[in-house]
CSV table of C-alpha atoms in Angstrom, one decimal:
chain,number,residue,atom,x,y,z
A,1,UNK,CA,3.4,29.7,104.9
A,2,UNK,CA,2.5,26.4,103.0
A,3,UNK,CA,1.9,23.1,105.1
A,4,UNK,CA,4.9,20.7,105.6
A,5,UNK,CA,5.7,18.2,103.2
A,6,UNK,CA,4.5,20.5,99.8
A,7,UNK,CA,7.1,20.6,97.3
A,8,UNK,CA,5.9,22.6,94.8
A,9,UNK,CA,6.4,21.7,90.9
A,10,UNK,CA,8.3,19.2,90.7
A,11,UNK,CA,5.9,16.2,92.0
A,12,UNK,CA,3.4,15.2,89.5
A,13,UNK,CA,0.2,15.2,91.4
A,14,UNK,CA,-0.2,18.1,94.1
A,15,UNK,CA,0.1,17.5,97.8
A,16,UNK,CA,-3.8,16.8,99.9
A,17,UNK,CA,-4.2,16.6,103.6
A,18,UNK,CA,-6.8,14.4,104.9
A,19,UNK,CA,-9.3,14.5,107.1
A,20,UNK,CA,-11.8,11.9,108.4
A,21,UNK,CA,-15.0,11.9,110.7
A,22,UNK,CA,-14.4,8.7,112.9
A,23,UNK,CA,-18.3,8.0,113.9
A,24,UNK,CA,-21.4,10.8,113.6
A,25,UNK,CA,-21.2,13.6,116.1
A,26,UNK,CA,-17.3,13.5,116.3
A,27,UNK,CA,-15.4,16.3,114.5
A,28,UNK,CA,-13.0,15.6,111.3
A,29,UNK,CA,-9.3,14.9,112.5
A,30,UNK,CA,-6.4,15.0,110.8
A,31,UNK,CA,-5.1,11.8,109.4
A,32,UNK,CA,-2.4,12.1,107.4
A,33,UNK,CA,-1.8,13.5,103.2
A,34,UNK,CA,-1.2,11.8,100.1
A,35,UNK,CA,-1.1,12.8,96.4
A,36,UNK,CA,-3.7,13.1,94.0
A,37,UNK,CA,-4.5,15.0,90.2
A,38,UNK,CA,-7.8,16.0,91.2
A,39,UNK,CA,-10.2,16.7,94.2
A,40,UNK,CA,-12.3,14.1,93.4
A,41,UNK,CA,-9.5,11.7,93.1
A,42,UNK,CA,-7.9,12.6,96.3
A,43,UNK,CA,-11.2,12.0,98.3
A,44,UNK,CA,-11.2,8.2,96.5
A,45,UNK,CA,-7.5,8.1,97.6
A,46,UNK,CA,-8.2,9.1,100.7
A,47,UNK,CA,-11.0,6.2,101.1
A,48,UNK,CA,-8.8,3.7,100.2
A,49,UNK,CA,-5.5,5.0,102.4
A,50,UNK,CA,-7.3,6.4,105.4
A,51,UNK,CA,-10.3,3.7,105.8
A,52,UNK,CA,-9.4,0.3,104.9
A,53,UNK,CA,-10.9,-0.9,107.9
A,54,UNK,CA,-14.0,1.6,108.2
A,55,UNK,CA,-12.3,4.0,110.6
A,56,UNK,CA,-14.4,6.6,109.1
A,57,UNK,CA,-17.9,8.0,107.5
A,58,UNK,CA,-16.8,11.1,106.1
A,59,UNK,CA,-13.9,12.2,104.5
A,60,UNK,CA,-12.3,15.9,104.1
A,61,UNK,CA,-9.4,17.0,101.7
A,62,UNK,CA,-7.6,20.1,101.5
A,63,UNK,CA,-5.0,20.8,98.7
A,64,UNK,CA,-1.8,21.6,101.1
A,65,UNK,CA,-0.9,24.6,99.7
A,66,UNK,CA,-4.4,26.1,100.6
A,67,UNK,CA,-3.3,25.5,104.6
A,68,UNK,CA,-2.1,28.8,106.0
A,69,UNK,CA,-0.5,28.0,109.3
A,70,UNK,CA,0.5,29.9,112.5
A,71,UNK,CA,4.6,30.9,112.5
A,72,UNK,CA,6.3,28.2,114.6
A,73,UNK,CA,8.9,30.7,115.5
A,74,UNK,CA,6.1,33.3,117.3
A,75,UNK,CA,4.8,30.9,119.9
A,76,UNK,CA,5.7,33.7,123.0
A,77,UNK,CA,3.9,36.5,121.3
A,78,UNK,CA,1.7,35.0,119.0
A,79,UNK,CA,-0.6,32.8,121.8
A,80,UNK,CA,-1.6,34.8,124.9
A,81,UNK,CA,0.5,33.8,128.0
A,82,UNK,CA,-2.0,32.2,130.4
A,83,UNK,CA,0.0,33.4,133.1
A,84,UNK,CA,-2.1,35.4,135.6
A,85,UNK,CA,-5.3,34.2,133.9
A,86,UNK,CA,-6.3,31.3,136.1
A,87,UNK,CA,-9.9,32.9,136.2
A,88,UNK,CA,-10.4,31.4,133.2
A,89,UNK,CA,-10.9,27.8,134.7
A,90,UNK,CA,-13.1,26.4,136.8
A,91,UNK,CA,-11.0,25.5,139.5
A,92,UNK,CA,-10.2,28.9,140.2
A,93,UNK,CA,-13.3,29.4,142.2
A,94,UNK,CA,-12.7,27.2,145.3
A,95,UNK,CA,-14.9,28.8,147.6
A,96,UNK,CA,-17.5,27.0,146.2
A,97,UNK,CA,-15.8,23.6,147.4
A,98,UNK,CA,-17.9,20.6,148.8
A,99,UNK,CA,-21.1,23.1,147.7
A,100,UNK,CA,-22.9,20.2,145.4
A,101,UNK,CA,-24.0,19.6,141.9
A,102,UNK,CA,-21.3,23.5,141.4
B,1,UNK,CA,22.9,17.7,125.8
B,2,UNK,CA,25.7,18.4,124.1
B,3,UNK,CA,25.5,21.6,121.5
B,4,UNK,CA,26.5,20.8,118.2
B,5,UNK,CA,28.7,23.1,116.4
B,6,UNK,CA,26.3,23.4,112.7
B,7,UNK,CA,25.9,27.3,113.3
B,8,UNK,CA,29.3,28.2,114.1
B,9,UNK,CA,31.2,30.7,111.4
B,10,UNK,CA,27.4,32.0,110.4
B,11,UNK,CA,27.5,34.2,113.3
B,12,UNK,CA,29.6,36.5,111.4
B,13,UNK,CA,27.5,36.7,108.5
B,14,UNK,CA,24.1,36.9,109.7
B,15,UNK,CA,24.1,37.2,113.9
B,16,UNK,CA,20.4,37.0,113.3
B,17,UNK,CA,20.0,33.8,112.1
B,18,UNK,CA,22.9,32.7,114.6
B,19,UNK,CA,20.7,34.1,117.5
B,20,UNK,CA,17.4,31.8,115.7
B,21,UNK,CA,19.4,29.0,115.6
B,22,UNK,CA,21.1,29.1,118.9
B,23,UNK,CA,17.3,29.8,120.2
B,24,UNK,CA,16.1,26.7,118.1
B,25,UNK,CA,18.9,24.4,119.0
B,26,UNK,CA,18.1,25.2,123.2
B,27,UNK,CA,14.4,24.7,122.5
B,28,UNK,CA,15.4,21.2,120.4
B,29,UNK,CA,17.6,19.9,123.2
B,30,UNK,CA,14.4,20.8,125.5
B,31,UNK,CA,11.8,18.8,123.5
B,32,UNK,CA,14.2,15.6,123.7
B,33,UNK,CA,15.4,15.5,127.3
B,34,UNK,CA,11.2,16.4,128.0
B,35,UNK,CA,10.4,13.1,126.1
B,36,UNK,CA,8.4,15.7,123.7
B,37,UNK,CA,7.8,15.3,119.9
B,38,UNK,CA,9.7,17.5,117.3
B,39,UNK,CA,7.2,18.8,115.0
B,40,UNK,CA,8.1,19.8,111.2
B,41,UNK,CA,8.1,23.5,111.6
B,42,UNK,CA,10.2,23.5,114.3
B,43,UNK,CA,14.2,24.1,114.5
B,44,UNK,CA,16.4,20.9,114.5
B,45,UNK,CA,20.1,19.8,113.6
B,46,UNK,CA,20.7,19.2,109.6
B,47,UNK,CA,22.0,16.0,110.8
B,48,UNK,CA,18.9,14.9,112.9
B,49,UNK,CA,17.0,15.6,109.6
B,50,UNK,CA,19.4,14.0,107.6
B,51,UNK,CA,19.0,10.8,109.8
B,52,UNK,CA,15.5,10.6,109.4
B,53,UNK,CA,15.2,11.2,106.0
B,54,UNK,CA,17.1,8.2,105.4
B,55,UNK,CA,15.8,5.8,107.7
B,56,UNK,CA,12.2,7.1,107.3
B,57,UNK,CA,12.6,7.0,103.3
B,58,UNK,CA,14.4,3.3,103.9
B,59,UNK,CA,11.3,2.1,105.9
B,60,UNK,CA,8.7,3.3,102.6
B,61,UNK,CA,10.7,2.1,100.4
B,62,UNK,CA,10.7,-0.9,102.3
B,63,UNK,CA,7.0,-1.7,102.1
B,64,UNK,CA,6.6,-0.9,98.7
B,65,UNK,CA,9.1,-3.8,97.4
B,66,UNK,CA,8.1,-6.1,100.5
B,67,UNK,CA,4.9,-6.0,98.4
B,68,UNK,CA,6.7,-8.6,95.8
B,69,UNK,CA,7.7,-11.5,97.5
B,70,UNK,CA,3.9,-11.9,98.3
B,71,UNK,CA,2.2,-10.1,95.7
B,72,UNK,CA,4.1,-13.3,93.7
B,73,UNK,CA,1.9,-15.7,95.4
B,74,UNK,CA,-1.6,-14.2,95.4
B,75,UNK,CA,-2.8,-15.9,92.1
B,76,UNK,CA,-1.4,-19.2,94.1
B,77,UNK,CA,-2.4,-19.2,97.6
B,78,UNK,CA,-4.4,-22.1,98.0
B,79,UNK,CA,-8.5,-20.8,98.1
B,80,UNK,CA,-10.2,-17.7,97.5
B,81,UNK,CA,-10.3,-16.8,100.8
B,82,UNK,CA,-6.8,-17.0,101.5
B,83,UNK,CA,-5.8,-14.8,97.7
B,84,UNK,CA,-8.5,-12.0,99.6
B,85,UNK,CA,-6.7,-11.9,102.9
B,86,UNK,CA,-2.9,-11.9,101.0
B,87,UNK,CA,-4.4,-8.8,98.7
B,88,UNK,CA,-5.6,-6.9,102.0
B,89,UNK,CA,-2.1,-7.6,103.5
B,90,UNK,CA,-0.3,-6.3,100.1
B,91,UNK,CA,-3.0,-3.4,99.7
B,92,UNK,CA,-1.5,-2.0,103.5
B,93,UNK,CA,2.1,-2.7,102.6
B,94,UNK,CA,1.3,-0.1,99.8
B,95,UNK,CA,-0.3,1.9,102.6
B,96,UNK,CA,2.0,1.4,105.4
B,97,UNK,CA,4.7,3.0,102.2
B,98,UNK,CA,2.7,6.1,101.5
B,99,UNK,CA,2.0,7.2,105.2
B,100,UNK,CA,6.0,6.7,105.4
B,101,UNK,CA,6.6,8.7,102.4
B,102,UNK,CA,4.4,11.7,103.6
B,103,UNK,CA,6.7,11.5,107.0
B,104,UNK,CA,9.4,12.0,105.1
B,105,UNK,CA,8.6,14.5,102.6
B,106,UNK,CA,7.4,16.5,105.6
B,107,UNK,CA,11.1,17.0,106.1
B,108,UNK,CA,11.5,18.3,102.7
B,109,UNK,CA,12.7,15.7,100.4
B,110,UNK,CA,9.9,15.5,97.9
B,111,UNK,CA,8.2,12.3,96.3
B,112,UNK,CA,9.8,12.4,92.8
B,113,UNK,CA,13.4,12.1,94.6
B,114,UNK,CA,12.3,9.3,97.2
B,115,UNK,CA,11.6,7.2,93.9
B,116,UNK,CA,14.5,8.3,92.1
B,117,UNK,CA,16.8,7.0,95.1
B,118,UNK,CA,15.1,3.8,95.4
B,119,UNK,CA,15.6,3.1,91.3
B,120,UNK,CA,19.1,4.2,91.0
B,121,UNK,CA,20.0,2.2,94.0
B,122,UNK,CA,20.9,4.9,96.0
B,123,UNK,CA,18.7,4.4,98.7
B,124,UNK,CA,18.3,0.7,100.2
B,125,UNK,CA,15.5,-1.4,101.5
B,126,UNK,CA,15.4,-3.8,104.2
B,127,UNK,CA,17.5,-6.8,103.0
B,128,UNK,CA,14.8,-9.0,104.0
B,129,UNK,CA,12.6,-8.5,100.6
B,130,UNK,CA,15.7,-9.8,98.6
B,131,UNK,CA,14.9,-13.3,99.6
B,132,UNK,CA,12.6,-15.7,97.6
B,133,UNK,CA,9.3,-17.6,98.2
B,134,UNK,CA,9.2,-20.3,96.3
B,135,UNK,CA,6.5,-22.4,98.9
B,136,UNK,CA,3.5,-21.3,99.7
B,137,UNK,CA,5.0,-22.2,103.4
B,138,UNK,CA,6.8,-19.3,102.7
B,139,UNK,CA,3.7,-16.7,103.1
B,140,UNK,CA,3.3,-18.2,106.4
B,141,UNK,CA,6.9,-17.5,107.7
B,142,UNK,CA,6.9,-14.0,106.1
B,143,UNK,CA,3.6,-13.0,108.2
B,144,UNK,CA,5.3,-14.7,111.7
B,145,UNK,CA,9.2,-14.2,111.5
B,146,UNK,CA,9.4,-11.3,109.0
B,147,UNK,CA,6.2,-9.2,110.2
B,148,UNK,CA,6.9,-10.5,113.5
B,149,UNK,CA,10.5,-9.2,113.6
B,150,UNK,CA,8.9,-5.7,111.9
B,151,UNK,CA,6.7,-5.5,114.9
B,152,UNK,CA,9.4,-5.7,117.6
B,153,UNK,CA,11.3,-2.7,115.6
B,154,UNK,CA,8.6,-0.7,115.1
B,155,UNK,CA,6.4,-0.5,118.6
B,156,UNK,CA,9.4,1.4,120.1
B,157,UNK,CA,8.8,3.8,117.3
B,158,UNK,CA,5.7,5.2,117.9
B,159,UNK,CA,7.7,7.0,120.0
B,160,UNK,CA,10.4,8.0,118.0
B,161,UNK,CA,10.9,11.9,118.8
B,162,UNK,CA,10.1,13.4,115.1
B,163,UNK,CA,6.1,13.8,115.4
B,164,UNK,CA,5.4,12.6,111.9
B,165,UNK,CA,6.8,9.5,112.2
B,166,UNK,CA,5.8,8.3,115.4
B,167,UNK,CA,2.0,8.7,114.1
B,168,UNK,CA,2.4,6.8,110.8
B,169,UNK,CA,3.9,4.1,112.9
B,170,UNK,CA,0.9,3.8,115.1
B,171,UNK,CA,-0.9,3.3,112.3
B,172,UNK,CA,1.7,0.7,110.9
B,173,UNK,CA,1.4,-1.0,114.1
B,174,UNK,CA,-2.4,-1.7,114.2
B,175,UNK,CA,-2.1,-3.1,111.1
B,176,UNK,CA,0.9,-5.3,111.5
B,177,UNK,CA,-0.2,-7.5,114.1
B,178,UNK,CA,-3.0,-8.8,111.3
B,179,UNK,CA,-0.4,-10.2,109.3
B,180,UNK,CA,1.5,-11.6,111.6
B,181,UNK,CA,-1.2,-13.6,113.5
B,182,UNK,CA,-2.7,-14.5,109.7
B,183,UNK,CA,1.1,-16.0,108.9
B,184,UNK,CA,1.3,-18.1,111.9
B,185,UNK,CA,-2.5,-19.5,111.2
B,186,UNK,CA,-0.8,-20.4,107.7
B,187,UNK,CA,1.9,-22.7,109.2
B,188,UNK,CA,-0.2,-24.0,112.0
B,189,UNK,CA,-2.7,-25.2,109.2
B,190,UNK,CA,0.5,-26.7,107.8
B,191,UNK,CA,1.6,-28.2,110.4
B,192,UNK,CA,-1.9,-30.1,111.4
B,193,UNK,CA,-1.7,-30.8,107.7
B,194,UNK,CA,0.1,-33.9,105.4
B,195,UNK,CA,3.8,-35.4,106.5
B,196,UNK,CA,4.4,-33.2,103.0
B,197,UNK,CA,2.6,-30.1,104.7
B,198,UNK,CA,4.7,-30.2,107.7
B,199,UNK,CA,7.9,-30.6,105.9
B,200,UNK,CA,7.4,-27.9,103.6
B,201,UNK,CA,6.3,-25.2,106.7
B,202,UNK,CA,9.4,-26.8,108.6
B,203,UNK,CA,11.8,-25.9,105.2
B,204,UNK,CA,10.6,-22.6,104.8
B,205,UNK,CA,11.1,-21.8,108.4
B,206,UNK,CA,14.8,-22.8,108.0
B,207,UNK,CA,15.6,-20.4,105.2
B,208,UNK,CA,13.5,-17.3,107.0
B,209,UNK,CA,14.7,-18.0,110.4
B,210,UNK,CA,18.4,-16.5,110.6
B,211,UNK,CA,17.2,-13.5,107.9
B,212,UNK,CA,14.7,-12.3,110.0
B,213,UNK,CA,17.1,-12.0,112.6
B,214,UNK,CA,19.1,-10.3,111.1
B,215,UNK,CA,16.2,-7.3,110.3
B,216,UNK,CA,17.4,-6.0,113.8
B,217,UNK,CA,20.2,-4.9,112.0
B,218,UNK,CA,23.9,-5.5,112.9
B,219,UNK,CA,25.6,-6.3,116.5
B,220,UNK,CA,25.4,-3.2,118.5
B,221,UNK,CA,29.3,-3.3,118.5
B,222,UNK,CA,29.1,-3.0,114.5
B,223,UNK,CA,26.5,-0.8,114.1
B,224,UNK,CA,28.1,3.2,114.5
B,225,UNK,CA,24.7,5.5,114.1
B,226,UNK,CA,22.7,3.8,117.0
B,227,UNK,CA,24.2,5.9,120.2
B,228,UNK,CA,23.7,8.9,118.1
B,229,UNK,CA,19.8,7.7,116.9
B,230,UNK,CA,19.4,6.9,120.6
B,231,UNK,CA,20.5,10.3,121.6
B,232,UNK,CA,17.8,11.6,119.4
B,233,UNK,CA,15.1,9.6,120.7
B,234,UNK,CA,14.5,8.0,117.2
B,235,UNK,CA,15.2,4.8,118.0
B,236,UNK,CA,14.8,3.3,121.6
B,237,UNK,CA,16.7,0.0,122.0
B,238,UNK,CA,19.9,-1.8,121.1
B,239,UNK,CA,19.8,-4.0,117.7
B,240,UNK,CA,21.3,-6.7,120.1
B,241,UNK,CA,18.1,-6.1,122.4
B,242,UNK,CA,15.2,-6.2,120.2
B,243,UNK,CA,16.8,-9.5,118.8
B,244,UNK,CA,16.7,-10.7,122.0
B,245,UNK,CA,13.5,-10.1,122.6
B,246,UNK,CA,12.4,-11.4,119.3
B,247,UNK,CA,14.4,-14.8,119.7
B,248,UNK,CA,12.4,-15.0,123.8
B,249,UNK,CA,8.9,-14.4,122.0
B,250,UNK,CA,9.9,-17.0,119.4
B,251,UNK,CA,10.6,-20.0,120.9
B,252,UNK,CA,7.3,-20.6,122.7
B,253,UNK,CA,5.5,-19.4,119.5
B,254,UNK,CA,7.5,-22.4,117.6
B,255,UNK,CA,6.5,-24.9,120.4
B,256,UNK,CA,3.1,-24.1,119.8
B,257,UNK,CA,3.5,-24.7,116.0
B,258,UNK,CA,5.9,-28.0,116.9
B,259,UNK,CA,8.5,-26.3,114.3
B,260,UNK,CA,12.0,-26.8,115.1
B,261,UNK,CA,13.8,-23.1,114.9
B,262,UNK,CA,17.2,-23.6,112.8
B,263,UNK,CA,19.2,-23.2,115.5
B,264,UNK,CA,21.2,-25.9,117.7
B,265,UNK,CA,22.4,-23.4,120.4
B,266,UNK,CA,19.0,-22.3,121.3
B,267,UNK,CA,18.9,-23.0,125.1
B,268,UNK,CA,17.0,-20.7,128.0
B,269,UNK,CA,19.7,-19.4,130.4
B,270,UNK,CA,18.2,-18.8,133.8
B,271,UNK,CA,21.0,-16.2,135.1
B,272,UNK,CA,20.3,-14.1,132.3
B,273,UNK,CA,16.5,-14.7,132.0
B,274,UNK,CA,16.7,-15.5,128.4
B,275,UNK,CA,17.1,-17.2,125.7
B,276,UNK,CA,20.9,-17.9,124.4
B,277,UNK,CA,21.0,-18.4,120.6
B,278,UNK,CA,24.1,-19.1,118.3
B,279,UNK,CA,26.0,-16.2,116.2
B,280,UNK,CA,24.3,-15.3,113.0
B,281,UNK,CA,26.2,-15.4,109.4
B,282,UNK,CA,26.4,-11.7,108.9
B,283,UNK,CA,28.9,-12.2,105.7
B,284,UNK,CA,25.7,-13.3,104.0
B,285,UNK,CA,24.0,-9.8,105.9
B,286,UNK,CA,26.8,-7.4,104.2
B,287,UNK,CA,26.3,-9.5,101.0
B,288,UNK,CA,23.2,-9.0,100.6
B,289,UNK,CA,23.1,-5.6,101.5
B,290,UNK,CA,25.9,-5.1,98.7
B,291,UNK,CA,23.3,-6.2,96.2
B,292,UNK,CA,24.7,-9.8,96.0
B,293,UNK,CA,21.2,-11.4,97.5
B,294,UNK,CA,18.8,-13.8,95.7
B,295,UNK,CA,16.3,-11.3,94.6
B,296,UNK,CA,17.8,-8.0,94.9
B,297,UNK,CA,18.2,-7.1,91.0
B,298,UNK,CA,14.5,-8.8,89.9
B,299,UNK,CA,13.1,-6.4,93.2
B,300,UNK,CA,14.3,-3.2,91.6
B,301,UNK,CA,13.2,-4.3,87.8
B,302,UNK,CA,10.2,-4.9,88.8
B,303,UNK,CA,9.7,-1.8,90.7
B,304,UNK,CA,11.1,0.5,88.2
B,305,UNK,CA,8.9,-1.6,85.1
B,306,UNK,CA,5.2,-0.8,87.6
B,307,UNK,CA,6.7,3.2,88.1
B,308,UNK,CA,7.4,3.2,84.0
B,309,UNK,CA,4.3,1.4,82.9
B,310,UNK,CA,2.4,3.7,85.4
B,311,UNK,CA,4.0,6.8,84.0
B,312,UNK,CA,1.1,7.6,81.4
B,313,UNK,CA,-1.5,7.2,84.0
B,314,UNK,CA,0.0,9.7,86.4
B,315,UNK,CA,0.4,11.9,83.2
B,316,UNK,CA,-3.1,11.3,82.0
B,317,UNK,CA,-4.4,11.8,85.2
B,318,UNK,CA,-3.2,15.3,85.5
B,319,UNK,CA,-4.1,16.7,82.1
B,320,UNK,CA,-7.0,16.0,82.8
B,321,UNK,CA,-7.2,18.0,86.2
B,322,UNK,CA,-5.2,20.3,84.6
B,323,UNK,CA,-7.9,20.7,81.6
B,324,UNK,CA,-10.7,21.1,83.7
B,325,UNK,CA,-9.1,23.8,86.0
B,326,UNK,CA,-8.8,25.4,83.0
B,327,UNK,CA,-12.4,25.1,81.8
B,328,UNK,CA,-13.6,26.3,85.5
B,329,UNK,CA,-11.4,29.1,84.8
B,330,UNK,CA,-12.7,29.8,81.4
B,331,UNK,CA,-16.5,29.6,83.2
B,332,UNK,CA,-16.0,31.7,85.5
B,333,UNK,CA,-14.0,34.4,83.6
B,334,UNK,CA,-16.8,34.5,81.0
């Protein structure tokens, strides 16, 4: 399935998502789309839309109809129910409790 | 929450898509009485979408012909400095339009028709922009009433319930309060200025005042789509309260500046904790909005002449990805 907000054709430049690295060490996040012709022209865009005020040093684009996404409609079967799986987490273990630096 | 009655006779037809849409409508009514966000992929009432189309559309289209009234003044503003900071506030209003267009065209209206709307009319813009600036006073009032007013409509948005929106608006939002603190500094240097200075920030206040009022929109009693947008989480408070709230903000800002707001009955009312303030002229709201304003037919021209003259650039722009695409092709085939 396509990401939101791609219509196909009928728009004259294709559909980019954006993605921008806040600060070194921090991963890319999502900030929004925008339209461009051309990667290189969508990463330009993307500088002057996404980082007017340096909120970023690294940009990412991805042409929107490349994004495959998870079905909306499968959430109960598609992502594991956590229910009965609270070994996964730390604070399962409480026998542990007031043991420091555990 | 009541259940609307958009799936009823399809059940007949398809009971499958009847069961999805019962099971989407249940898990719709549970996102908005959670305070949750409604994402784009997930189920909601044609009319919820409808809603937001238009208002979200209506808010782009907004910023990208509030670009004119200043964008008129940025070979005038008085030093270089002041030309830089009105380009950087015109350069977000362009911004501030194409995060609201991607909001909206994530709930399938595409680009192309946004425009189309706006040029043939069909879809308005906030009233506001059909109002000249003759003064330079004028930039100033624009930055405190006008973006001012914008602010106090568009905090409670961030929370609007569609996802999409709310983001973009926290973006809006950080941006905003720039131009409204850069308007004030505008009329305050005016004000500290010549007896000439002080008249004209005084005059332009007079003609922004009442408008930017009326940005909240109409009295709650005239205005039919709010209890449903409230419903919906999209919008948060009355028309009649955010003006409110505007006018109780504005009065000690106008002290500061020692401008006189345009408005005899203005007078703080201790039982209500406010501030009273006279009725505003809303045959001049409803003609304006009927296209009858000061600016309204120059706003559109203009708009239409930069998406016309720009035409051959879009077009340029994507033979030319278009031809290279190709030419990777042709590499890689060979």
């Amino acid at each position: 399935m396509t990401s939101p907000g791609d219509s196909g054709a009928r728009e004259t430049w294709p559909l980019w998502e954006v993605f921008i690295r806040s600060s070194r060490g921090l991963s890319h996040v999502h900030a929004g789309s925008l339209h461009a012709p051309d990667e290189t022209m969508a990463v330009r865009n993307a500088r002057d839309l996404y980082t007017r005020r340096s909120e970023g040093v690294s940009i990412w684009v991805v042409p929107a109809s490349a994004i495959t996404t998870s079905d909306p409609d499968a959430k109960g079967e598609f992502f594991e129910s956590p229910q009965g799986k609270e070994y996964r987490h730390a604070t399962y273990y409480t026998k542990s409790d007031g043991v420091p630096h555990l | 929450m009541a259940t609307s009655t958009s799936t009823a006779g399809s059940d007949i037809a398809a009971p499958g898509i009847a069961a999805a849409d019962a099971a989407g409508e249940a898990r719709f009514a549970e996102l908005l009485a959670t305070e949750s966000r409604v994402e784009p992929t997930d189920w909601m009432p044609a009319a919820y979408r409808k809603t937001l189309v238009r208002q979200i559309s209506q808010h782009a289209h907004s910023e990208i012909i509030g670009m004119q009234p200043e964008g008129n003044w940025i070979t005038r503003a008085p030093s270089l400095k002041r030309k830089a900071i009105l380009m950087a506030k015109v350069q977000d209003e362009a911004g501030h339009g194409l995060y609201l267009y991607s909001a909206a065209q994530t709930l399938g209206i595409d680009r192309e028709t946004m425009f189309d709307q706006l040029l043939t009319g069909k879809a308005k813009y906030s009233s506001i922009f059909n109002y000249v600036t003759p003064t330079w006073a004028d930039m100033g009032s624009i930055g405190w009433l006008v973006d001012g007013a914008a602010i106090c409509n568009q905090v409670p948005l961030c929370r609007a319930s569609y996802g999409p929106y709310g983001r973009a608006m926290v973006r809006i939002c950080k941006e905003e309060s720039f131009h409204q603190r850069q308007g004030f500094e505008i009329l305050l240097e005016l004000m500290r200025g010549t007896p000439g200075q002080r008249e004209m920030a005084q005059e332009s206040v007079n003609r922004w005042y009442a408008p930017a009022l009326m940005m909240f929109g109409p009295p709650d009693d005239d205005s039919p789509n709010s209890a449903q947008s409230m419903a919906w989480n999209i919008k948060r408070f009355s028309n009649d309260d955010l003006r409110q709230r505007f006018v109780d903000m504005l009065v000690p800002q106008a002290e500061v500046l020692g401008v006189t707001l345009p408005d005899p009955d203005i007078r703080w009312n201790e039982e209500r904790g406010h501030y009273d303030f006279g009725d505003l002229d809303w045959d001049e709201f409803h003609e304006v909005l009927a296209g009858r304003g000061q600016a309204n037919a120059v706003r559109v021209a203009n708009r239409r002449a930069a998406h016309d003259e720009g035409a051959w650039v879009r077009e340029a722009a994507r033979a030319y990805a278009d031809a290279r695409a190709t030419e990777t092709e042709g590499r890689i085939a060979s």
